[in-house]
Tab-separated table of C-alpha atoms in Angstrom:
chain	number	residue	atom	x	y	z
C	159	UNK	CA	26.384	44.174	22.178
C	160	UNK	CA	22.893	42.928	20.851
C	161	UNK	CA	19.812	44.292	22.017
C	162	UNK	CA	18.336	42.265	25.271
C	163	UNK	CA	15.935	39.766	24.451
C	164	UNK	CA	12.484	38.972	26.109
C	165	UNK	CA	13.058	35.417	25.321
C	166	UNK	CA	15.880	34.392	27.813
C	167	UNK	CA	16.362	31.203	26.103
C	168	UNK	CA	17.374	33.201	22.660
C	169	UNK	CA	20.226	34.887	25.048
C	170	UNK	CA	21.225	31.763	26.453
C	171	UNK	CA	21.807	29.924	22.785
C	172	UNK	CA	23.536	32.808	21.897
C	173	UNK	CA	25.564	32.977	24.687
C	174	UNK	CA	26.242	29.634	24.733
C	175	UNK	CA	27.646	29.936	20.994
C	176	UNK	CA	29.826	32.767	21.988
C	177	UNK	CA	31.394	30.741	24.807
C	178	UNK	CA	31.504	27.632	22.431
C	179	UNK	CA	33.789	30.159	20.271
C	180	UNK	CA	35.546	31.807	23.016
C	181	UNK	CA	36.736	27.888	24.175
C	182	UNK	CA	37.366	27.290	20.325
C	183	UNK	CA	39.752	30.337	20.528
C	184	UNK	CA	41.766	29.269	23.494
C	185	UNK	CA	42.361	25.716	22.543
C	186	UNK	CA	43.338	27.345	19.139
C	187	UNK	CA	46.079	29.605	20.597
C	188	UNK	CA	47.295	26.808	23.141
C	189	UNK	CA	48.027	24.516	19.704
C	190	UNK	CA	49.604	27.160	17.991
C	191	UNK	CA	51.651	27.787	21.417
C	192	UNK	CA	52.537	24.250	21.878
C	193	UNK	CA	53.054	23.332	18.111
C	194	UNK	CA	55.947	25.962	17.834
C	195	UNK	CA	57.213	24.993	21.044
C	196	UNK	CA	57.083	20.878	19.910
C	197	UNK	CA	59.432	22.372	16.698
C	198	UNK	CA	62.227	24.178	18.070
C	199	UNK	CA	62.327	21.451	20.756
C	200	UNK	CA	61.914	18.564	18.632
C	201	UNK	CA	59.321	17.393	20.952
C	202	UNK	CA	57.374	14.733	19.181
C	203	UNK	CA	55.220	13.990	21.716
C	204	UNK	CA	53.897	17.368	22.366
C	205	UNK	CA	53.592	17.621	18.562
C	206	UNK	CA	50.945	14.653	18.779
C	207	UNK	CA	49.229	16.134	21.585
C	208	UNK	CA	48.832	18.848	18.964
C	209	UNK	CA	47.679	16.943	16.198
C	210	UNK	CA	45.239	15.226	18.408
C	211	UNK	CA	43.663	17.933	19.860
C	212	UNK	CA	43.040	19.277	16.177
C	213	UNK	CA	40.012	16.835	16.003
C	214	UNK	CA	38.537	18.447	19.170
C	215	UNK	CA	38.955	21.771	17.466
C	216	UNK	CA	37.338	20.233	14.037
C	217	UNK	CA	34.420	18.707	16.218
C	218	UNK	CA	33.561	22.442	17.829
C	219	UNK	CA	33.212	23.611	14.676
C	220	UNK	CA	30.984	21.014	13.415
C	221	UNK	CA	29.043	21.702	16.692
C	222	UNK	CA	28.779	25.366	16.636
C	223	UNK	CA	27.754	24.910	12.734
C	224	UNK	CA	24.662	22.497	13.738
C	225	UNK	CA	24.060	24.683	16.530
C	226	UNK	CA	23.491	27.953	14.453
C	227	UNK	CA	21.568	26.443	12.125
C	228	UNK	CA	19.006	24.966	14.301
C	229	UNK	CA	18.862	28.379	16.432
C	230	UNK	CA	18.383	30.313	13.145
C	231	UNK	CA	15.605	27.645	12.509
C	232	UNK	CA	13.832	28.097	15.357
C	233	UNK	CA	14.140	31.677	16.448
C	234	UNK	CA	14.053	32.799	12.907
C	235	UNK	CA	16.477	36.096	14.250
C	236	UNK	CA	16.830	38.954	12.135
C	237	UNK	CA	19.305	42.247	12.153
C	238	UNK	CA	22.145	42.202	14.679
C	239	UNK	CA	20.922	38.393	16.071
C	240	UNK	CA	21.165	37.069	12.622
C	241	UNK	CA	24.746	38.603	11.931
C	242	UNK	CA	25.817	37.653	15.384
C	243	UNK	CA	25.139	33.856	14.659
C	244	UNK	CA	26.179	33.781	11.160
C	245	UNK	CA	29.514	35.760	12.677
C	246	UNK	CA	30.022	32.944	15.259
C	247	UNK	CA	29.912	30.370	12.036
C	248	UNK	CA	32.624	32.367	10.226
C	249	UNK	CA	34.847	33.011	13.253
C	250	UNK	CA	34.579	28.676	14.019
C	251	UNK	CA	35.426	28.172	10.434
C	252	UNK	CA	38.887	30.598	10.820
C	253	UNK	CA	39.609	29.393	14.247
C	254	UNK	CA	39.268	25.747	12.782
C	255	UNK	CA	41.949	26.651	10.450
C	256	UNK	CA	43.932	28.255	12.881
C	257	UNK	CA	44.210	24.566	14.433
C	258	UNK	CA	44.932	23.247	11.310
C	259	UNK	CA	47.870	25.507	10.790
C	260	UNK	CA	49.001	24.453	14.080
C	261	UNK	CA	48.398	20.597	13.114
C	262	UNK	CA	50.609	20.760	9.872
C	263	UNK	CA	53.659	22.867	12.115
C	264	UNK	CA	53.087	19.855	14.122
C	265	UNK	CA	53.633	17.149	11.943
C	266	UNK	CA	56.801	18.793	10.223
C	267	UNK	CA	58.528	18.139	13.788
C	268	UNK	CA	59.054	14.616	12.688
C	269	UNK	CA	60.344	15.627	9.610
C	270	UNK	CA	62.965	17.993	11.274
C	271	UNK	CA	64.086	15.903	13.873
C	272	UNK	CA	67.016	14.459	12.494
C	273	UNK	CA	68.776	17.591	11.545
C	274	UNK	CA	67.160	19.722	14.296
C	275	UNK	CA	66.320	23.660	14.135
C	276	UNK	CA	69.301	25.805	14.332
C	277	UNK	CA	68.831	28.248	17.205
C	278	UNK	CA	68.964	31.493	15.642
C	279	UNK	CA	66.052	30.159	12.713
C	280	UNK	CA	64.251	28.879	16.527
C	281	UNK	CA	64.060	32.255	17.923
C	282	UNK	CA	63.078	33.955	14.571
C	283	UNK	CA	60.199	31.441	14.508
C	284	UNK	CA	59.185	31.691	18.070
C	285	UNK	CA	58.946	35.377	17.635
C	286	UNK	CA	56.709	35.184	14.681
C	287	UNK	CA	54.150	32.765	16.656
C	288	UNK	CA	54.199	35.278	19.489
C	289	UNK	CA	53.327	38.226	17.324
C	290	UNK	CA	50.490	35.837	16.022
C	291	UNK	CA	49.438	34.751	18.981
C	292	UNK	CA	49.464	38.082	20.319
C	293	UNK	CA	47.046	39.304	17.434
C	294	UNK	CA	44.717	36.020	18.016
C	295	UNK	CA	44.650	36.911	21.547
C	296	UNK	CA	43.351	40.511	21.062
C	297	UNK	CA	41.021	39.698	18.222
C	298	UNK	CA	39.275	36.984	20.497
C	299	UNK	CA	39.730	39.824	23.356
C	300	UNK	CA	37.532	42.155	21.000
C	301	UNK	CA	35.328	39.234	20.414
C	302	UNK	CA	34.268	39.094	24.010
C	303	UNK	CA	34.225	42.250	24.650
C	304	UNK	CA	32.329	43.223	21.577
C	305	UNK	CA	34.972	46.413	20.809
C	306	UNK	CA	34.509	46.624	17.284
C	307	UNK	CA	36.917	49.401	17.088
C	308	UNK	CA	39.567	47.402	18.882
C	309	UNK	CA	38.991	44.534	16.514
C	310	UNK	CA	39.572	47.286	13.607
C	311	UNK	CA	43.114	48.177	14.837
C	312	UNK	CA	44.153	44.839	15.245
C	313	UNK	CA	43.308	44.628	11.370
C	314	UNK	CA	45.994	47.098	10.772
C	315	UNK	CA	49.187	45.659	12.543
C	316	UNK	CA	49.221	42.404	10.083
C	317	UNK	CA	52.271	44.083	8.319
C	318	UNK	CA	54.492	43.355	11.763
C	319	UNK	CA	53.934	39.869	10.989
C	320	UNK	CA	54.692	40.077	7.197
C	321	UNK	CA	58.100	42.003	8.064
C	322	UNK	CA	59.318	39.006	10.186
C	323	UNK	CA	58.199	36.549	8.170
C	324	UNK	CA	59.985	37.842	4.991
C	325	UNK	CA	63.404	38.113	7.026
C	326	UNK	CA	63.244	34.420	8.248
C	327	UNK	CA	61.914	33.662	4.491
C	328	UNK	CA	65.329	35.155	3.661
C	329	UNK	CA	67.290	33.713	6.509
C	330	UNK	CA	65.993	30.015	5.463
C	331	UNK	CA	67.206	30.598	1.830
C	332	UNK	CA	70.801	31.440	3.137
C	333	UNK	CA	71.041	28.504	4.847
C	334	UNK	CA	69.793	26.309	2.399
C	335	UNK	CA	72.392	27.864	-0.149
C	336	UNK	CA	75.205	27.359	2.381
C	337	UNK	CA	74.672	23.975	2.932
C	338	UNK	CA	72.533	21.590	0.538
C	339	UNK	CA	72.177	18.778	3.485
C	340	UNK	CA	69.903	21.697	4.912
C	341	UNK	CA	67.776	21.976	1.903
C	342	UNK	CA	65.171	19.086	3.157
C	343	UNK	CA	64.371	20.622	6.908
C	344	UNK	CA	64.509	24.227	5.925
C	345	UNK	CA	61.896	23.422	3.540
C	346	UNK	CA	60.079	22.238	6.128
C	347	UNK	CA	60.703	25.186	8.486
C	348	UNK	CA	59.763	27.285	5.254
C	349	UNK	CA	56.041	25.976	5.570
C	350	UNK	CA	55.978	26.414	8.867
C	351	UNK	CA	56.799	29.732	8.798
C	352	UNK	CA	54.010	30.141	6.275
C	353	UNK	CA	51.629	28.311	8.336
C	354	UNK	CA	52.289	30.444	11.308
C	355	UNK	CA	51.953	33.751	9.080
C	356	UNK	CA	48.606	32.690	7.723
C	357	UNK	CA	47.259	32.528	11.737
C	358	UNK	CA	47.784	36.413	11.190
C	359	UNK	CA	45.871	36.445	8.417
C	360	UNK	CA	42.671	34.303	10.183
C	361	UNK	CA	42.924	36.761	13.318
C	362	UNK	CA	42.558	39.486	10.363
C	363	UNK	CA	39.242	37.601	8.954
C	364	UNK	CA	37.665	37.493	12.637
C	365	UNK	CA	38.787	41.219	13.590
C	366	UNK	CA	36.851	42.012	10.212
C	367	UNK	CA	33.848	39.841	10.885
C	368	UNK	CA	33.566	41.561	14.797
C	369	UNK	CA	33.091	44.485	13.126
C	370	UNK	CA	30.597	43.161	10.645
C	371	UNK	CA	28.656	41.685	13.607
C	372	UNK	CA	28.441	45.016	15.119
C	373	UNK	CA	27.666	47.131	12.533
C	374	UNK	CA	26.505	45.331	9.601
C	375	UNK	CA	29.171	46.456	7.466
C	376	UNK	CA	32.522	45.419	6.148
C	377	UNK	CA	35.890	47.555	7.439
C	378	UNK	CA	35.953	50.560	5.401
C	379	UNK	CA	39.260	50.335	3.088
C	380	UNK	CA	41.650	48.014	1.874
C	381	UNK	CA	43.395	45.626	4.344
C	382	UNK	CA	47.190	47.330	4.867
C	383	UNK	CA	48.575	44.036	3.267
C	384	UNK	CA	47.590	45.043	-0.236
C	385	UNK	CA	47.159	41.301	-1.650
C	386	UNK	CA	46.076	42.663	-5.145
C	387	UNK	CA	49.343	43.938	-6.052
C	388	UNK	CA	51.259	42.385	-8.754
C	389	UNK	CA	54.695	43.338	-7.409
C	390	UNK	CA	56.409	40.643	-5.125
C	391	UNK	CA	55.207	41.741	-1.261
C	392	UNK	CA	55.984	39.532	1.748
C	393	UNK	CA	52.922	37.578	0.989
C	394	UNK	CA	54.721	36.105	-1.947
C	395	UNK	CA	57.457	34.520	-0.392
F	184	UNK	CA	16.773	18.390	-5.039
F	185	UNK	CA	14.618	20.680	-2.496
F	186	UNK	CA	11.074	20.634	-2.359
F	187	UNK	CA	9.397	22.830	-4.614
F	188	UNK	CA	7.685	25.999	-2.968
F	189	UNK	CA	4.357	28.122	-2.950
F	190	UNK	CA	6.741	30.988	-3.208
F	191	UNK	CA	7.889	31.279	-6.458
F	192	UNK	CA	9.883	34.356	-5.258
F	193	UNK	CA	11.538	32.309	-2.984
F	194	UNK	CA	12.598	29.577	-5.933
F	195	UNK	CA	13.937	32.451	-7.721
F	196	UNK	CA	16.161	33.561	-4.802
F	197	UNK	CA	17.644	30.147	-4.328
F	198	UNK	CA	18.116	29.866	-7.574
F	199	UNK	CA	19.935	33.322	-7.862
F	200	UNK	CA	22.282	31.788	-5.405
F	201	UNK	CA	22.720	28.700	-7.290
F	202	UNK	CA	23.590	30.524	-10.811
F	203	UNK	CA	26.104	32.738	-8.814
F	204	UNK	CA	28.039	30.049	-7.090
F	205	UNK	CA	28.152	28.328	-10.572
F	206	UNK	CA	29.526	31.684	-11.943
F	207	UNK	CA	31.878	31.847	-8.848
F	208	UNK	CA	33.104	28.012	-9.981
F	209	UNK	CA	33.611	28.858	-13.334
F	210	UNK	CA	35.564	31.906	-12.877
F	211	UNK	CA	37.726	30.263	-10.039
F	212	UNK	CA	38.549	27.269	-12.480
F	213	UNK	CA	39.649	29.676	-15.244
F	214	UNK	CA	41.933	31.676	-12.903
F	215	UNK	CA	43.395	28.053	-11.583
F	216	UNK	CA	44.090	27.570	-15.453
F	217	UNK	CA	45.546	30.489	-16.130
F	218	UNK	CA	47.630	31.029	-12.785
F	219	UNK	CA	49.443	27.789	-13.825
F	220	UNK	CA	49.510	28.853	-17.760
F	221	UNK	CA	51.107	31.902	-16.708
F	222	UNK	CA	53.466	30.252	-14.389
F	223	UNK	CA	55.116	28.133	-16.772
F	224	UNK	CA	55.250	30.249	-19.322
F	225	UNK	CA	56.271	33.427	-17.443
F	226	UNK	CA	53.368	35.274	-18.698
F	227	UNK	CA	53.422	38.151	-16.440
F	228	UNK	CA	50.456	39.972	-18.352
F	229	UNK	CA	48.219	36.565	-17.664
F	230	UNK	CA	49.473	36.386	-13.869
F	231	UNK	CA	47.979	40.160	-13.402
F	232	UNK	CA	44.818	39.191	-15.329
F	233	UNK	CA	44.238	36.636	-12.506
F	234	UNK	CA	45.489	39.370	-9.824
F	235	UNK	CA	42.534	41.141	-10.651
F	236	UNK	CA	40.304	38.518	-11.368
F	237	UNK	CA	40.649	37.576	-7.789
F	238	UNK	CA	38.942	40.745	-6.868
F	239	UNK	CA	35.696	39.505	-8.890
F	240	UNK	CA	35.561	36.547	-6.918
F	241	UNK	CA	36.182	37.874	-3.380
F	242	UNK	CA	33.253	41.007	-4.537
F	243	UNK	CA	30.833	37.569	-5.727
F	244	UNK	CA	31.532	35.851	-2.140
F	245	UNK	CA	30.749	38.955	-0.109
F	246	UNK	CA	27.345	39.125	-2.244
F	247	UNK	CA	26.451	35.789	-2.041
F	248	UNK	CA	26.875	36.045	1.887
F	249	UNK	CA	24.898	39.331	2.279
F	250	UNK	CA	22.304	38.020	-0.211
F	251	UNK	CA	22.194	34.924	1.728
F	252	UNK	CA	21.248	36.762	5.139
F	253	UNK	CA	18.913	38.577	3.572
F	254	UNK	CA	17.261	35.397	2.412
F	255	UNK	CA	17.013	33.716	5.542
F	256	UNK	CA	15.780	36.815	7.337
F	257	UNK	CA	12.910	37.473	4.752
F	258	UNK	CA	11.924	33.921	4.583
F	259	UNK	CA	13.035	31.952	7.418
F	260	UNK	CA	13.637	28.840	5.471
F	261	UNK	CA	14.036	25.514	7.666
F	262	UNK	CA	15.322	22.154	6.911
F	263	UNK	CA	16.820	21.484	3.209
F	264	UNK	CA	16.400	25.011	2.023
F	265	UNK	CA	17.938	26.197	4.913
F	266	UNK	CA	21.128	24.003	4.345
F	267	UNK	CA	20.829	25.327	0.797
F	268	UNK	CA	21.371	28.753	1.702
F	269	UNK	CA	23.964	27.648	4.631
F	270	UNK	CA	25.684	25.220	2.048
F	271	UNK	CA	25.747	28.221	-0.620
F	272	UNK	CA	27.876	30.338	2.095
F	273	UNK	CA	30.036	27.492	2.901
F	274	UNK	CA	30.942	26.503	-1.106
F	275	UNK	CA	31.402	30.217	-2.120
F	276	UNK	CA	33.505	30.421	0.808
F	277	UNK	CA	35.865	27.643	-0.408
F	278	UNK	CA	35.713	29.067	-3.934
F	279	UNK	CA	37.072	32.427	-3.100
F	280	UNK	CA	39.905	30.347	-1.249
F	281	UNK	CA	40.315	28.580	-4.909
F	282	UNK	CA	40.654	31.965	-6.085
F	283	UNK	CA	43.220	32.716	-3.629
F	284	UNK	CA	45.267	29.957	-4.219
F	285	UNK	CA	45.549	30.966	-8.144
F	286	UNK	CA	46.084	34.341	-7.070
F	287	UNK	CA	49.292	33.469	-5.029
F	288	UNK	CA	50.604	31.370	-8.133
F	289	UNK	CA	50.265	34.310	-10.055
F	290	UNK	CA	52.118	36.651	-7.817
F	291	UNK	CA	54.961	34.024	-7.957
F	292	UNK	CA	55.608	33.952	-11.828
F	293	UNK	CA	57.435	37.331	-11.426
F	294	UNK	CA	59.510	35.649	-8.441
F	295	UNK	CA	60.469	32.628	-11.179
F	296	UNK	CA	60.704	34.642	-14.401
F	297	UNK	CA	64.412	35.333	-14.121
F	298	UNK	CA	65.250	31.522	-13.809
F	299	UNK	CA	62.422	30.034	-15.744
F	300	UNK	CA	60.514	26.939	-14.893
F	301	UNK	CA	62.697	23.671	-16.093
F	302	UNK	CA	60.311	21.673	-18.620
F	303	UNK	CA	60.110	18.757	-16.440
F	304	UNK	CA	59.018	20.650	-13.563
F	305	UNK	CA	56.540	22.447	-15.865
F	306	UNK	CA	54.883	19.355	-16.993
F	307	UNK	CA	54.548	17.762	-13.161
F	308	UNK	CA	53.009	21.228	-11.894
F	309	UNK	CA	50.776	21.273	-15.182
F	310	UNK	CA	49.619	17.545	-14.374
F	311	UNK	CA	49.087	18.406	-11.000
F	312	UNK	CA	46.924	21.478	-11.872
F	313	UNK	CA	44.647	19.041	-14.413
F	314	UNK	CA	44.062	16.287	-11.551
F	315	UNK	CA	42.805	19.682	-9.519
F	316	UNK	CA	40.579	21.417	-11.977
F	317	UNK	CA	38.926	17.860	-12.988
F	318	UNK	CA	38.042	17.141	-9.302
F	319	UNK	CA	37.094	20.995	-9.293
F	320	UNK	CA	34.757	20.659	-12.371
F	321	UNK	CA	33.353	17.047	-11.049
F	322	UNK	CA	32.215	18.962	-7.917
F	323	UNK	CA	30.576	22.123	-9.238
F	324	UNK	CA	28.768	19.734	-11.719
F	325	UNK	CA	27.728	17.522	-8.876
F	326	UNK	CA	26.367	20.829	-7.319
F	327	UNK	CA	24.381	21.769	-10.465
F	328	UNK	CA	22.626	18.510	-10.908
F	329	UNK	CA	22.383	17.801	-7.152
F	330	UNK	CA	24.015	14.410	-7.201
F	331	UNK	CA	25.221	13.610	-3.851
F	332	UNK	CA	26.631	10.308	-4.423
F	333	UNK	CA	28.462	11.878	-6.509
F	334	UNK	CA	29.875	14.523	-4.466
F	335	UNK	CA	30.770	11.495	-2.205
F	336	UNK	CA	32.997	9.751	-5.044
F	337	UNK	CA	34.819	12.690	-5.473
F	338	UNK	CA	36.064	12.960	-1.846
F	339	UNK	CA	37.949	9.523	-2.095
F	340	UNK	CA	40.148	10.982	-4.940
F	341	UNK	CA	42.010	13.337	-3.336
F	342	UNK	CA	44.917	10.779	-2.919
F	343	UNK	CA	45.885	10.894	-6.729
F	344	UNK	CA	46.666	14.710	-6.355
F	345	UNK	CA	48.434	14.140	-3.054
F	346	UNK	CA	50.618	11.304	-4.803
F	347	UNK	CA	51.649	14.068	-7.820
F	348	UNK	CA	52.073	16.387	-5.238
F	349	UNK	CA	54.648	14.536	-3.404
F	350	UNK	CA	56.774	13.214	-6.448
F	351	UNK	CA	57.058	17.077	-7.506
F	352	UNK	CA	58.249	18.035	-4.419
F	353	UNK	CA	60.877	15.520	-4.149
F	354	UNK	CA	62.169	16.771	-7.803
F	355	UNK	CA	61.800	20.159	-6.592
F	356	UNK	CA	64.268	19.382	-3.671
F	357	UNK	CA	66.700	17.512	-6.026
F	358	UNK	CA	66.643	20.311	-8.350
F	359	UNK	CA	67.622	22.774	-4.809
F	360	UNK	CA	70.257	20.167	-4.013
F	361	UNK	CA	71.921	19.922	-7.708
F	362	UNK	CA	72.328	23.898	-7.902
F	363	UNK	CA	72.380	26.205	-5.091
F	364	UNK	CA	71.149	28.524	-7.603
F	365	UNK	CA	67.910	27.166	-8.229
F	366	UNK	CA	66.620	27.395	-4.431
F	367	UNK	CA	65.169	30.616	-5.026
F	368	UNK	CA	62.947	30.177	-7.585
F	369	UNK	CA	62.242	26.423	-6.862
F	370	UNK	CA	61.282	27.361	-3.186
F	371	UNK	CA	58.139	29.675	-5.385
F	372	UNK	CA	57.494	26.395	-7.210
F	373	UNK	CA	57.182	24.532	-4.005
F	374	UNK	CA	54.393	27.123	-2.559
F	375	UNK	CA	52.915	26.964	-6.117
F	376	UNK	CA	52.363	23.190	-6.004
F	377	UNK	CA	51.281	23.229	-2.331
F	378	UNK	CA	48.722	25.851	-3.681
F	379	UNK	CA	47.210	23.873	-6.299
F	380	UNK	CA	47.358	20.508	-3.866
F	381	UNK	CA	45.101	22.543	-1.549
F	382	UNK	CA	42.589	23.256	-4.183
F	383	UNK	CA	41.844	19.803	-3.756
F	384	UNK	CA	41.231	20.215	-0.503
F	385	UNK	CA	38.681	23.104	-1.257
F	386	UNK	CA	36.886	20.363	-3.838
F	387	UNK	CA	36.965	18.170	-1.150
F	388	UNK	CA	35.304	20.376	1.391
F	389	UNK	CA	32.452	21.666	-1.284
F	390	UNK	CA	31.564	17.804	-1.821
F	391	UNK	CA	31.072	17.043	1.429
F	392	UNK	CA	29.091	20.027	1.585
F	393	UNK	CA	26.709	18.964	-1.137
F	394	UNK	CA	26.271	15.714	0.511
F	395	UNK	CA	25.253	17.649	3.794
F	396	UNK	CA	23.036	19.858	1.809
F	397	UNK	CA	21.213	16.945	-0.217
F	398	UNK	CA	21.244	14.653	3.228
F	399	UNK	CA	21.427	16.818	6.514
F	400	UNK	CA	24.516	14.987	7.763
F	401	UNK	CA	28.276	14.616	6.927
F	402	UNK	CA	29.551	12.197	4.948
F	403	UNK	CA	30.636	8.852	7.146
F	404	UNK	CA	33.872	8.072	7.678
F	405	UNK	CA	37.031	9.587	7.965
F	406	UNK	CA	38.468	11.501	4.633
F	407	UNK	CA	40.819	9.353	2.372
F	408	UNK	CA	43.690	11.611	3.136
F	409	UNK	CA	44.226	10.656	6.644
F	410	UNK	CA	44.990	14.126	8.083
F	411	UNK	CA	45.270	12.567	11.674
F	412	UNK	CA	48.115	10.395	11.495
F	413	UNK	CA	51.061	11.609	13.313
F	414	UNK	CA	53.421	9.921	10.362
F	415	UNK	CA	55.054	11.950	7.639
F	416	UNK	CA	52.218	11.526	4.721
F	417	UNK	CA	52.210	13.409	1.572
F	418	UNK	CA	50.270	16.020	3.143
F	419	UNK	CA	53.506	17.375	5.408
F	420	UNK	CA	55.602	17.919	2.590
């Protein structure tokens, strides 16, 4: 928690940013959930809703960014307050990208509607998205409750999402090899799975930002998913 | 050009940020170019260099972000100066992601090395990366020369990259359908092509940020690539 201010108006401004971030987070979660539902049920109407909602999320990010700049110029905050505002900008940017991932998935609903999504694959995609959504929810809770320690434990659970993604990737390749007529739709599903997997990365970014806001430093140690290994890990699939 | 300051030290700080951004841009360009070269020549040594260079780019982004916060806290800039600093943070973030795209491509070199990249596909990927690099170069020149008008014309040329990407996507699907043994490597190439195509999006983001730094407002009108259409456009492939 940032130290309380004599300037109540300033507190209100910070709270406004926090509330807008939480709203963005809620909408982003809804979009992810609906995009996956639209995909597995080939519900084009729901897909179009997600695509429209992305405009709201884009606008919210722009507004938070502009508001943050105004607050910095007017209040000239330092230390924890400045980190709070800079962090809000970063988190808004990650949430906007989560929305993009949902939108990209929604846009592929039309491409797969001819063939539909095989039951087993649909199940895998739903499972992947549940894990990503759980991570997103926990990180948004950590933001609201200002629990930096909670945020750093979230950061350590991205491995689980990667493992599911990898098995889904292999399954999709098998479908493609079994019947070339599956190739086009499975390619779209591959990108959908990748989109969902990347939501976990954004949740991790947000967790790191919460830690930074609270402490002023980056979390110690490498991310558990070793992005820097030249060997082929799950994030290369 | 931001108005000149009586505080020369502040000018130096702004120039330092600009120089670091330019350096990041140069490294990002090099990484993109080398990652594609590593891919089409299955040069794992060069791929490993790109993967290592990404650490340098990540560190540069972190340093620019920290430096920017220190400058804001110390100098309490407003108007164009504040936009300049906020813009630097955003541009550094986009350049860091361009580096991620190059790293992701480099990491797939090992996955495709068994089968190699068919000549015709290699040519398509090289062409795509040349266009993306041209766009990145132009946007970095616009940043150095502070030409917001130049930046807004760049924003209108993303269509070209999308068209090449779409034709490459179709070609890759054809290869996969012709022979199931191509599926695994072609899937990796699909993700590589997508990575390169997304570099164009980052260049467009940077162009918009340059316009914002110079004018204080967002460029008018929708992006030429209509991300919001529910119909399947090239960015859905």
